[in-house]
Every structure is written in C-alpha cells, then in structure tokens.
Amino acid sequence: MTDSNLQYHIGLSSSLIENARYVLMPGDPARVAVLSAAFPRSRPLGQNREYRAALAYDEDLPTPILIMSTGIGAPSAAIAIEELACLGVRYFLRVGTTGAIQEHIGLGDLVISEASVRLEGTSSHYAPIEYPAAASIDMTYSLLEAARALGVPHHSGMTCSSDSFWPGQERHDSFGTYVPRRFQGTLEEWRRLNVLSYEMENSALFVVCRALGLEAASVCAVVACRWQREAVCHDAYTKAKHDLARVAMEAVRHHATRIKDPINRHG
C-alpha cells in the first residue's frame, strides 16, 4: 500500500519519517552517515535522487530527528524544504561546509550564520530581494549555546550564498579561470562588509523557511581559507565533521527543551 503523502522528489512520507519535526540537512549524501553516527541510535531510510535520508533517535526527544542530504545549491534545498514541510517538519538545520573570507577564521572552525547575502536566484521565487535572508533567532541561539558548551571554535555573523562555486565566489581555479566583471572585486567587498564566508544554500534556506512560516538555522565547517588559497582542504572537514555533528545534536536538544511546540513534551 502506497503512502498517501509520499513526496515525489525526496521519496519520503510522514509515516516513514515517524512524524519527525527536526531535520539536519547536509549537502553531500555521504555526510548523512557521519551525522547519524553522532546519535545513540539511527537507521537509514534510503535515497531518492540527491536526497539520502536517515532517522536518528535520542531519548531526550519525543520524536526522531530526520537527517537528509540536499545535494548542491539552492534549488534542490528549496525542494527539500517544501516537501518536508508537507510531512510536518518545522525546524531545518543546515549542516554544511563553507569557505572563509575573514583572516581570523581558521580551517576546521565552525561558522554559524545569522543571516545571508542573497547571491542566488531561488529565494527570489519566494520573496522580493528586499526581503531579508535571516535565520531563526531561537535556533541560532541554540547553535551558539551548543558550540560554547562543547568548546568548539566558532564564529557567527553574515554569510554569502552564491549560485555558483567558481565565478560567483570570485574563484579563479575553474576550467576557464575567468571571473565576469559583475563578480570581480566582490570578495573584497563582502570582506569589508564583514561577511564571514561563502557557501551555496543559506540564503535560500532562510528565505524559504521564513516565507513558509518555518524555522531555519545553519552551521558550516570551514574547508577553505580564501585569503590563503582557493583550493578546498579536505583534511579540514575530517577535522571538523565530529564537531559539526556534536554541535548540531546538542543544538537540537537545547532548542527542543525551550520551544512551545505541541508535539514536544518539554514545551
């Protein structure tokens, strides 16, 4: 018998996710297993397209936490948000990677995004450009509290979401090496405006969730320090992946004990 609300792109239904209210959203499907391992118990749900999913269980929470990858970029993230919202998910936490543009941020540090520059196009399909891409205050506070309590190096502030990995982030290590005039000088401009880092999903996540009455936050590990070199340092993610998982798990626990959600027994 087919679930009546089985979602087309993500291949999940409310019964499959056991009425989860929280989702952790890495981009890379391989990172689902890394996040799952941080919980006392978890089980895989399979994969449809770029959307690999698992359920994680914690005795302090009344419902499981869904962990689901979104692939790369804003469009696939927005699809994930829409379909998960149809299944009752209300709290969206991006757990990803980012490239720092401020010199005080080191490889492997975590960046907690308070808001994001909308340098992608998906969010404009949900709200005009004047609409801010702002994270949930409550969820962001929970991330900050978790990082502080665990002693994990972290930074919080404005980030920038680009629709491309190369020209939109003013990178020259692409096949063509050329950055169009529109983006030339923008890295230095964002740096001077106190933007912390580049990534590719935050602004769409924040705008879509705000527009739909949902809550979203983001924590990303720094895998490139752009003032040093453009290449990604794979060892940085190896160093930071456990910190990411621990901070995300603790943040969900912290948030769930504070909110007044009807399904949350702590509320």
XYZ file of N, CA and C in Angstrom:
801
model
N 0.848 -1.189 0.000
C 0.000 0.000 0.000
C 0.888 1.244 0.000
N 0.642 2.177 -0.915
C 1.462 3.365 -1.054
C 1.038 4.432 -0.057
N 2.016 5.086 0.589
C 1.697 6.186 1.498
C 1.037 7.310 0.720
N -0.041 7.847 1.288
C -0.822 8.862 0.576
C -0.054 10.167 0.399
N 0.888 10.439 1.292
C 1.634 11.706 1.166
C 3.107 11.483 0.829
N 3.397 10.408 0.133
C 4.758 10.166 -0.333
C 5.175 11.288 -1.277
N 6.315 11.926 -0.979
C 6.756 13.098 -1.725
C 7.580 12.692 -2.937
N 7.334 13.357 -4.062
C 7.873 12.966 -5.362
C 9.393 13.002 -5.418
N 10.019 14.081 -4.953
C 11.466 14.240 -5.109
C 12.262 13.523 -4.016
N 11.827 13.672 -2.780
C 12.616 13.122 -1.674
C 12.279 11.667 -1.378
N 11.122 11.180 -1.864
C 10.760 9.776 -1.678
C 10.433 9.409 -0.248
N 9.934 10.358 0.534
C 9.602 10.110 1.932
C 8.145 10.465 2.208
N 7.604 9.879 3.274
C 6.249 10.180 3.731
C 6.293 10.433 5.228
N 5.205 10.930 5.789
C 5.180 11.213 7.227
C 5.328 9.945 8.050
N 4.803 8.825 7.552
C 4.966 7.579 8.305
C 6.410 7.091 8.249
N 7.064 7.261 7.122
C 8.455 6.837 7.003
C 9.371 7.638 7.931
N 9.089 8.922 8.099
C 9.952 9.746 8.951
C 9.444 9.801 10.394
N 8.394 9.025 10.687
C 7.872 8.877 12.052
C 7.546 10.228 12.678
N 6.938 11.102 11.874
C 6.483 12.421 12.347
C 7.615 13.291 12.902
N 8.790 13.157 12.335
C 9.922 13.999 12.759
C 9.580 15.469 12.563
N 10.029 16.301 13.503
C 9.814 17.747 13.415
C 11.103 18.489 13.049
N 12.246 17.866 13.349
C 13.551 18.467 13.053
C 14.225 17.710 11.912
N 14.964 18.464 11.097
C 15.794 17.827 10.085
C 17.173 18.477 10.088
N 18.200 17.650 10.033
C 19.571 18.102 9.797
C 19.836 17.915 8.319
N 20.365 18.967 7.671
C 20.470 18.960 6.216
C 21.907 19.196 5.747
N 22.688 18.140 5.572
C 23.975 18.295 4.885
C 23.728 18.373 3.386
N 24.709 18.837 2.640
C 24.582 18.811 1.186
C 24.942 17.450 0.629
N 26.112 16.951 1.006
C 26.659 15.701 0.496
C 25.919 14.495 1.091
N 25.370 13.604 0.254
C 24.708 12.408 0.792
C 25.609 11.566 1.698
N 26.921 11.576 1.453
C 27.832 10.778 2.277
C 27.885 11.264 3.719
N 27.515 12.526 3.948
C 27.593 13.071 5.298
C 26.409 12.664 6.171
N 25.408 12.059 5.579
C 24.275 11.577 6.376
C 24.746 10.534 7.383
N 25.605 9.635 6.959
C 26.121 8.590 7.848
C 26.976 9.184 8.956
N 27.747 10.229 8.638
C 28.590 10.881 9.649
C 27.733 11.492 10.739
N 26.677 12.183 10.360
C 25.786 12.796 11.354
C 25.012 11.737 12.130
N 24.587 10.691 11.451
C 23.834 9.628 12.124
C 24.649 8.984 13.233
N 25.955 8.845 12.994
C 26.824 8.172 13.958
C 26.954 8.940 15.266
N 26.588 10.215 15.277
C 26.700 11.013 16.499
C 25.577 10.723 17.487
N 24.533 10.050 17.037
C 23.382 9.779 17.887
C 23.453 8.377 18.485
N 22.800 8.165 19.620
C 22.834 6.843 20.248
C 22.309 5.732 19.351
N 21.307 6.080 18.514
C 20.720 5.068 17.630
C 20.227 5.762 16.363
N 20.389 5.092 15.228
C 19.901 5.646 13.976
C 19.632 4.510 12.999
N 18.892 4.817 11.939
C 18.658 3.828 10.889
C 18.487 4.536 9.548
N 19.034 3.980 8.471
C 18.919 4.597 7.154
C 17.514 4.437 6.587
N 17.105 5.400 5.767
C 15.796 5.355 5.104
C 15.926 5.190 3.597
N 17.155 5.219 3.083
C 17.354 5.071 1.650
C 17.631 6.394 0.966
N 17.615 6.388 -0.361
C 17.966 7.570 -1.134
C 17.119 7.660 -2.387
N 16.661 8.865 -2.701
C 15.991 9.172 -3.960
C 16.638 10.424 -4.534
N 17.198 10.321 -5.742
C 17.964 11.409 -6.330
C 19.110 11.785 -5.386
N 19.266 13.091 -5.107
C 20.331 13.523 -4.200
C 19.934 13.457 -2.738
N 18.715 13.026 -2.472
C 18.160 13.081 -1.127
C 18.322 11.743 -0.390
N 19.432 11.584 0.311
C 19.644 10.410 1.161
C 19.157 10.743 2.568
N 18.469 9.810 3.199
C 17.843 10.106 4.484
C 18.102 9.015 5.517
N 18.055 9.431 6.777
C 18.164 8.507 7.907
C 17.379 9.109 9.065
N 16.998 8.271 10.003
C 16.370 8.730 11.237
C 17.332 8.502 12.393
N 17.438 9.505 13.267
C 18.283 9.404 14.456
C 17.400 9.542 15.685
N 17.729 8.780 16.709
C 16.894 8.741 17.909
C 17.679 9.207 19.118
N 17.009 9.987 19.949
C 17.614 10.497 21.171
C 16.576 10.415 22.276
N 16.938 9.855 23.414
C 15.961 9.644 24.484
C 15.403 10.947 25.054
N 16.094 12.073 24.831
C 15.613 13.348 25.328
C 14.565 13.987 24.423
N 14.307 13.378 23.257
C 13.376 13.963 22.305
C 12.189 13.034 22.075
N 10.976 13.596 21.947
C 9.778 12.769 21.786
C 9.616 12.171 20.399
N 10.269 12.758 19.402
C 10.215 12.238 18.032
C 11.635 12.136 17.494
N 11.862 11.283 16.509
C 13.216 11.163 15.941
C 13.612 12.421 15.179
N 14.895 12.542 14.895
C 15.419 13.623 14.062
C 15.692 13.041 12.686
N 15.173 13.707 11.680
C 15.461 13.303 10.312
C 16.796 13.902 9.887
N 17.602 13.137 9.222
C 18.840 13.629 8.601
C 18.697 13.378 7.102
N 18.784 14.435 6.305
C 18.569 14.273 4.868
C 19.463 15.215 4.067
N 20.164 14.676 3.096
C 21.014 15.494 2.248
C 20.172 16.282 1.244
N 20.731 17.394 0.771
C 20.010 18.230 -0.189
C 20.714 18.337 -1.538
N 21.912 17.754 -1.667
C 22.686 17.985 -2.869
C 23.319 19.363 -2.819
N 23.751 19.877 -3.976
C 24.456 21.152 -4.039
C 23.532 22.248 -4.539
N 23.479 23.359 -3.813
C 22.815 24.543 -4.308
C 21.404 24.770 -3.802
N 20.917 25.961 -4.112
C 19.644 26.434 -3.567
C 18.411 25.731 -4.126
N 18.306 25.455 -5.442
C 17.070 24.847 -5.936
C 16.716 23.522 -5.270
N 17.697 22.635 -5.144
C 17.393 21.335 -4.532
C 17.106 21.474 -3.042
N 17.732 22.454 -2.390
C 17.430 22.702 -0.973
C 15.999 23.183 -0.803
N 15.541 24.073 -1.685
C 14.172 24.582 -1.602
C 13.152 23.470 -1.832
N 13.444 22.564 -2.765
C 12.550 21.423 -2.984
C 12.458 20.579 -1.722
N 13.597 20.340 -1.084
C 13.609 19.551 0.148
C 12.756 20.219 1.235
N 12.895 21.529 1.381
C 12.123 22.250 2.399
C 10.629 22.127 2.129
N 10.222 22.373 0.886
C 8.805 22.304 0.526
C 8.217 20.929 0.844
N 8.897 19.882 0.417
C 8.335 18.547 0.576
C 8.384 18.081 2.029
N 9.429 18.440 2.753
C 9.486 18.071 4.171
C 8.429 18.821 4.974
N 8.179 20.077 4.609
C 7.128 20.836 5.300
C 5.770 20.165 5.121
N 5.539 19.587 3.952
C 4.284 18.868 3.719
C 4.145 17.646 4.629
N 5.278 17.155 5.139
C 5.268 15.983 6.023
C 5.278 16.357 7.499
N 5.244 17.663 7.799
C 5.178 18.093 9.188
C 6.481 18.543 9.800
N 7.589 18.534 9.027
C 8.863 19.031 9.541
C 8.771 20.548 9.676
N 9.241 21.075 10.794
C 9.119 22.510 11.059
C 10.450 23.198 11.359
N 11.488 22.439 11.691
C 12.755 23.033 12.109
C 13.882 22.469 11.234
N 14.543 23.374 10.501
C 15.505 22.992 9.474
C 16.902 23.502 9.857
N 17.833 22.582 10.005
C 19.193 22.946 10.392
C 20.173 22.473 9.328
N 20.736 23.436 8.603
C 21.757 23.100 7.608
C 23.067 22.809 8.307
N 23.711 21.714 7.926
C 24.989 21.294 8.496
C 25.922 21.066 7.307
N 26.700 22.094 6.966
C 27.441 22.028 5.717
C 28.884 22.460 5.807
N 29.402 22.935 4.677
C 30.784 23.414 4.596
C 30.784 24.812 3.987
N 31.879 25.535 4.192
C 31.949 26.920 3.758
C 33.396 27.338 3.552
N 33.582 28.413 2.791
C 34.905 28.968 2.567
C 35.023 30.334 3.219
N 35.925 30.475 4.177
C 36.047 31.716 4.944
C 36.749 32.801 4.138
N 36.325 34.060 4.328
C 37.000 35.191 3.682
C 37.550 36.184 4.702
N 37.389 35.889 5.985
C 37.958 36.727 7.041
C 39.173 36.024 7.642
N 40.242 36.769 7.867
C 41.508 36.152 8.275
C 41.513 35.606 9.697
N 40.555 36.018 10.520
C 40.527 35.498 11.892
C 39.827 34.142 11.984
N 39.327 33.630 10.862
C 38.634 32.340 10.854
C 39.578 31.271 10.324
N 39.715 30.175 11.058
C 40.668 29.133 10.683
C 40.020 27.916 10.060
N 40.836 27.115 9.395
C 40.365 25.854 8.835
C 39.814 24.955 9.941
N 38.656 24.373 9.701
C 38.037 23.490 10.682
C 37.148 24.209 11.681
N 37.217 25.544 11.750
C 36.307 26.291 12.620
C 34.877 26.156 12.092
N 33.906 26.427 12.949
C 32.509 26.421 12.534
C 32.018 27.851 12.349
N 31.189 28.056 11.336
C 30.558 29.354 11.096
C 29.051 29.188 11.256
N 28.493 29.924 12.205
C 27.052 29.930 12.456
C 26.483 31.175 11.790
N 25.602 30.980 10.828
C 25.094 32.088 10.024
C 23.883 32.730 10.677
N 23.976 34.027 10.937
C 22.844 34.784 11.474
C 21.936 35.274 10.352
N 22.520 35.521 9.195
C 21.803 35.984 8.009
C 22.715 35.775 6.816
N 22.160 35.939 5.612
C 22.971 35.643 4.428
C 22.687 36.625 3.300
N 23.746 36.960 2.566
C 23.615 37.732 1.339
C 22.940 36.847 0.291
N 21.937 37.399 -0.395
C 21.164 36.623 -1.364
C 21.794 36.726 -2.754
N 22.875 35.977 -2.946
C 23.558 35.970 -4.233
C 23.149 34.736 -5.042
N 21.950 34.239 -4.776
C 21.394 33.117 -5.532
C 19.991 33.527 -6.021
N 19.438 32.755 -6.944
C 18.177 33.144 -7.556
C 16.940 32.479 -6.998
N 17.101 31.349 -6.313
C 15.937 30.599 -5.843
C 15.083 31.404 -4.882
N 15.697 32.106 -3.953
C 14.925 32.828 -2.935
C 14.040 33.910 -3.535
N 14.422 34.458 -4.700
C 13.600 35.495 -5.336
C 12.301 34.939 -5.897
N 12.189 33.605 -5.984
C 10.935 32.985 -6.379
C 9.958 32.906 -5.216
N 10.440 33.202 -4.013
C 9.601 33.142 -2.819
C 9.329 34.513 -2.202
N 10.252 35.451 -2.384
C 10.093 36.776 -1.788
C 10.961 37.766 -2.555
N 10.557 39.049 -2.614
C 11.369 40.048 -3.328
C 12.725 40.230 -2.672
N 13.659 40.818 -3.422
C 15.044 40.919 -2.956
C 15.154 41.756 -1.685
N 14.184 42.639 -1.445
C 14.218 43.442 -0.213
C 13.941 42.600 1.033
N 13.392 41.409 0.864
C 13.068 40.520 1.983
C 14.363 39.929 2.532
N 14.636 40.092 3.824
C 15.935 39.640 4.348
C 16.027 38.121 4.473
N 17.233 37.618 4.282
C 17.517 36.195 4.495
C 18.080 36.050 5.903
N 17.191 35.894 6.876
C 17.577 35.870 8.284
C 17.255 34.520 8.904
N 18.173 34.020 9.700
C 17.980 32.743 10.380
C 17.032 32.897 11.567
N 16.505 31.780 12.036
C 15.694 31.757 13.259
C 16.553 32.176 14.451
N 16.067 33.145 15.210
C 16.814 33.604 16.381
C 16.951 32.477 17.398
N 15.860 31.769 17.664
C 15.894 30.699 18.667
C 16.856 29.576 18.267
N 16.789 29.159 17.012
C 17.661 28.069 16.575
C 19.122 28.496 16.537
N 19.370 29.733 16.115
C 20.745 30.227 16.087
C 21.308 30.333 17.492
N 20.493 30.802 18.421
C 20.913 30.865 19.827
C 21.274 29.471 20.343
N 20.487 28.482 19.966
C 20.770 27.103 20.397
C 22.090 26.602 19.817
N 22.385 26.963 18.572
C 23.681 26.591 17.991
C 24.827 27.246 18.752
N 24.683 28.522 19.058
C 25.736 29.236 19.787
C 25.941 28.634 21.175
N 24.863 28.339 21.855
C 24.971 27.731 23.187
C 25.647 26.370 23.116
N 25.306 25.586 22.091
C 25.909 24.258 21.940
C 27.404 24.369 21.670
N 27.790 25.255 20.762
C 29.213 25.410 20.428
C 30.007 25.878 21.640
N 29.450 26.815 22.405
C 30.134 27.306 23.607
C 30.266 26.201 24.648
N 29.186 25.472 24.875
C 29.202 24.430 25.896
C 30.195 23.322 25.561
N 30.346 23.032 24.273
C 31.248 21.963 23.836
C 32.676 22.446 23.605
N 32.888 23.754 23.703
C 34.222 24.308 23.499
C 34.717 24.201 22.068
N 33.811 24.285 21.110
C 34.167 24.163 19.695
C 34.459 25.547 19.123
N 35.598 25.740 18.444
C 35.900 27.044 17.830
C 34.819 27.427 16.821
N 34.248 28.615 16.980
C 33.143 29.001 16.117
C 33.075 30.511 15.958
N 32.356 30.948 14.936
C 32.151 32.363 14.644
C 30.707 32.522 14.183
N 30.114 33.663 14.454
C 28.748 33.904 13.996
C 28.651 35.262 13.336
N 27.779 35.359 12.337
C 27.589 36.615 11.631
C 26.973 36.387 10.269
N 27.240 37.310 9.352
C 26.685 37.273 7.999
C 27.510 36.365 7.099
N 26.813 35.573 6.280
C 27.472 34.756 5.258
C 26.926 35.153 3.885
N 27.471 34.566 2.830
C 27.046 34.893 1.467
C 26.761 33.607 0.698
N 25.573 33.524 0.103
C 25.185 32.343 -0.665
C 25.271 32.631 -2.158
N 26.089 31.858 -2.850
C 26.291 32.024 -4.286
C 25.627 30.892 -5.057
N 25.175 31.194 -6.276
C 24.605 30.164 -7.140
C 25.671 29.356 -7.869
N 26.926 29.763 -7.762
C 27.997 29.028 -8.419
C 29.164 28.865 -7.456
N 29.909 27.789 -7.660
C 31.070 27.535 -6.802
C 32.267 28.377 -7.227
N 32.342 28.707 -8.532
C 33.519 29.422 -9.036
C 33.274 30.922 -9.258
N 32.665 31.382 -10.350
C 32.646 32.835 -10.586
C 31.907 33.640 -9.528
N 30.772 33.132 -9.028
C 30.012 33.882 -8.035
C 30.756 34.094 -6.732
N 31.753 33.242 -6.475
C 32.583 33.386 -5.284
C 33.950 33.991 -5.633
N 34.035 34.540 -6.828
C 35.255 35.146 -7.366
C 36.455 34.208 -7.240
N 36.244 32.971 -7.694
C 37.328 31.996 -7.718
C 37.913 31.946 -9.125
N 39.205 31.767 -9.208
C 39.893 31.697 -10.496
C 40.434 30.300 -10.790
N 40.144 29.323 -9.921
C 40.680 27.978 -10.126
C 39.706 27.090 -10.896
N 38.854 27.698 -11.719
C 37.921 26.950 -12.553
C 38.587 26.561 -13.875
N 37.878 25.829 -14.705
C 38.419 25.414 -16.008
C 38.768 26.629 -16.868
N 37.850 27.620 -16.879
C 38.084 28.785 -17.708
C 38.911 29.866 -17.044
N 39.000 29.849 -15.745
C 39.757 30.781 -14.889
C 39.199 32.211 -14.902
N 38.225 32.498 -15.762
C 37.729 33.868 -15.902
C 36.579 34.133 -14.933
N 36.604 35.296 -14.292
C 35.504 35.766 -13.449
C 34.853 36.957 -14.152
N 33.561 36.881 -14.496
C 32.892 38.003 -15.160
C 32.987 39.297 -14.351
N 32.927 40.419 -15.072
C 33.112 41.713 -14.423
C 32.149 41.934 -13.263
N 30.952 41.370 -13.374
C 29.964 41.533 -12.310
C 30.496 41.085 -10.951
N 31.355 40.049 -10.967
C 31.829 39.475 -9.708
C 33.262 39.867 -9.354
N 33.955 40.559 -10.253
C 35.318 40.961 -9.959
C 35.343 41.990 -8.832
N 36.144 41.716 -7.820
C 36.240 42.609 -6.672
C 35.219 42.367 -5.587
N 34.307 41.411 -5.816
C 33.240 41.213 -4.833
C 33.730 40.520 -3.567
N 34.739 39.645 -3.657
C 35.232 39.005 -2.441
C 35.730 40.062 -1.456
N 36.496 41.025 -1.952
C 37.000 42.081 -1.079
C 35.862 42.966 -0.567
N 34.858 43.182 -1.400
C 33.719 43.983 -0.948
C 32.975 43.302 0.188
N 32.687 42.004 0.025
C 31.999 41.285 1.109
C 32.882 41.220 2.349
N 34.166 41.052 2.162
C 35.066 41.010 3.322
C 35.005 42.319 4.099
N 35.026 43.445 3.375
C 34.974 44.751 4.035
C 33.615 45.020 4.676
N 32.590 44.343 4.195
C 31.253 44.477 4.786
C 31.029 43.453 5.900
N 32.120 42.812 6.340
C 32.104 41.878 7.473
C 31.325 40.591 7.221
N 31.217 40.203 5.958
C 30.699 38.870 5.644
C 31.784 37.853 5.987
N 31.376 36.743 6.601
C 32.354 35.775 7.102
C 32.818 34.772 6.059
N 31.891 34.309 5.210
C 32.238 33.185 4.346
C 31.252 33.038 3.204
N 31.667 32.250 2.205
C 30.818 31.864 1.084
C 30.305 30.439 1.288
N 29.080 30.204 0.824
C 28.550 28.849 0.651
C 27.421 28.951 -0.368
N 26.521 27.974 -0.472
C 25.599 27.967 -1.610
C 24.129 27.740 -1.268
N 23.773 27.653 -0.001
C 22.382 27.324 0.335
C 21.712 28.216 1.374
N 22.474 28.863 2.244
C 21.884 29.523 3.402
C 20.768 30.509 3.080
N 20.999 31.407 2.128
C 20.002 32.454 1.902
C 18.678 31.878 1.405
N 18.737 30.854 0.556
C 17.502 30.212 0.116
C 16.811 29.510 1.282
N 17.590 28.825 2.094
C 17.043 28.157 3.281
C 16.315 29.145 4.175
N 16.958 30.269 4.469
C 16.371 31.243 5.388
C 15.122 31.898 4.805
N 15.184 32.296 3.534
C 14.039 32.982 2.919
C 12.854 32.034 2.752
N 13.096 30.852 2.214
C 12.001 29.912 2.002
C 11.335 29.564 3.328
N 12.130 29.284 4.348
C 11.547 28.921 5.644
C 10.784 30.088 6.260
N 11.340 31.289 6.214
C 10.623 32.454 6.740
C 9.315 32.676 5.993
N 9.360 32.577 4.674
C 8.171 32.824 3.860
C 7.071 31.791 4.129
N 7.479 30.574 4.473
C 6.510 29.498 4.720
C 6.149 29.343 6.195
N 6.679 30.210 7.055
C 6.369 30.129 8.479
C 7.096 29.014 9.199
N 8.266 28.649 8.697
C 9.094 27.610 9.297
C 10.318 28.251 9.941
N 11.139 27.453 10.643
C 12.350 27.977 11.277
C 13.579 27.281 10.711
N 14.644 28.071 10.542
C 15.864 27.519 9.948
C 17.097 28.169 10.547
N 18.170 27.395 10.596
C 19.475 27.891 11.040
C 20.548 27.123 10.286
N 21.795 27.581 10.429
C 22.880 26.958 9.671
C 24.179 26.983 10.453
N 24.885 25.854 10.419
C 26.244 25.776 10.941
C 27.091 25.044 9.905
N 28.234 25.638 9.548
C 29.080 25.073 8.494
C 30.538 25.020 8.956
N 31.233 23.997 8.512
C 32.653 23.857 8.803
C 33.470 24.547 7.717
N 34.510 25.244 8.114
C 35.379 25.949 7.172
C 36.339 24.953 6.526
N 36.249 24.832 5.203
C 37.120 23.907 4.476
C 38.044 24.636 3.507
N 37.971 25.970 3.483
C 38.885 26.767 2.665
C 39.039 28.131 3.311
N 40.265 28.633 3.330
C 40.542 29.994 3.784
C 40.975 30.775 2.551
N 40.079 31.570 2.032
C 40.256 32.138 0.705
C 41.371 33.179 0.616
N 41.769 33.787 1.725
C 42.879 34.740 1.663
C 44.224 34.022 1.530
N 44.243 32.704 1.793
C 45.462 31.912 1.661
C 45.527 31.216 0.308
N 44.456 30.513 -0.045
C 44.407 29.756 -1.305
C 42.956 29.445 -1.633
N 42.699 29.169 -2.900
C 41.335 28.903 -3.329
C 40.941 27.439 -3.166
N 41.895 26.551 -3.131
C 41.594 25.115 -3.078
C 40.967 24.725 -1.745
N 40.083 23.755 -1.809
C 39.460 23.188 -0.612
C 40.458 22.282 0.100
N 40.497 22.361 1.414
C 41.349 21.487 2.232
C 40.497 20.345 2.774
N 40.656 19.166 2.214
C 39.825 18.031 2.622
C 40.099 17.620 4.064
N 41.314 17.821 4.528
C 41.631 17.475 5.913
C 40.850 18.329 6.904
N 40.456 19.524 6.477
C 39.710 20.416 7.379
C 38.353 19.828 7.727
N 37.700 19.221 6.722
C 36.406 18.605 7.026
C 36.588 17.377 7.913
N 37.623 16.597 7.657
C 37.911 15.447 8.510
C 38.073 15.879 9.956
N 38.743 17.022 10.138
C 38.947 17.568 11.483
C 37.638 18.039 12.100
N 36.774 18.646 11.290
C 35.604 19.340 11.835
C 34.323 18.517 11.865
N 34.266 17.388 11.158
C 32.994 16.691 10.997
C 32.383 16.235 12.320
N 33.220 15.834 13.258
C 32.686 15.406 14.549
C 32.182 16.606 15.360
N 32.875 17.750 15.258
C 32.390 18.966 15.908
C 31.048 19.390 15.330
N 30.915 19.325 14.018
C 29.643 19.654 13.374
C 28.511 18.787 13.917
N 28.751 17.501 13.965
C 27.720 16.576 14.418
C 27.356 16.814 15.878
N 28.374 17.001 16.718
C 28.099 17.216 18.149
C 27.342 18.515 18.386
N 27.740 19.571 17.700
C 27.069 20.864 17.870
C 25.629 20.784 17.367
N 25.413 20.152 16.224
C 24.059 20.020 15.691
C 23.163 19.236 16.632
N 23.662 18.120 17.136
C 22.871 17.288 18.034
C 22.534 18.041 19.320
N 23.520 18.701 19.903
C 23.288 19.432 21.147
C 22.362 20.618 20.923
N 22.460 21.265 19.765
C 21.594 22.404 19.454
C 20.131 21.969 19.358
N 19.875 20.833 18.734
C 18.507 20.339 18.641
C 17.957 20.027 20.029
N 18.752 19.397 20.856
C 18.319 19.115 22.233
C 17.985 20.408 22.967
N 18.884 21.384 22.849
C 18.711 22.662 23.527
C 17.448 23.359 23.035
N 17.257 23.397 21.735
C 16.097 24.078 21.161
C 14.797 23.384 21.545
N 14.797 22.056 21.509
C 13.579 21.301 21.801
C 13.097 21.479 23.232
N 14.009 21.761 24.150
C 13.599 21.963 25.539
C 13.066 23.373 25.793
N 13.265 24.284 24.831
C 12.891 25.683 25.036
C 11.617 26.093 24.300
N 11.331 25.448 23.168
C 10.208 25.895 22.353
C 8.891 25.374 22.887
N 7.817 26.003 22.476
C 6.474 25.559 22.847
C 5.812 24.930 21.628
N 6.341 23.789 21.254
C 5.814 23.041 20.123
C 4.833 22.004 20.661
N 3.623 21.895 20.083
C 2.618 20.960 20.604
C 3.091 19.519 20.695
N 4.024 19.122 19.827
C 4.469 17.738 19.834
C 5.634 17.513 20.792
N 6.141 18.591 21.371
C 7.320 18.498 22.237
C 6.892 18.397 23.695
N 7.189 17.290 24.326
C 6.720 17.086 25.690
C 7.369 18.046 26.685
N 8.472 18.691 26.300
C 9.135 19.630 27.194
C 8.495 21.019 27.146
N 7.655 21.276 26.127
C 7.137 22.620 25.875
C 6.115 23.070 26.906
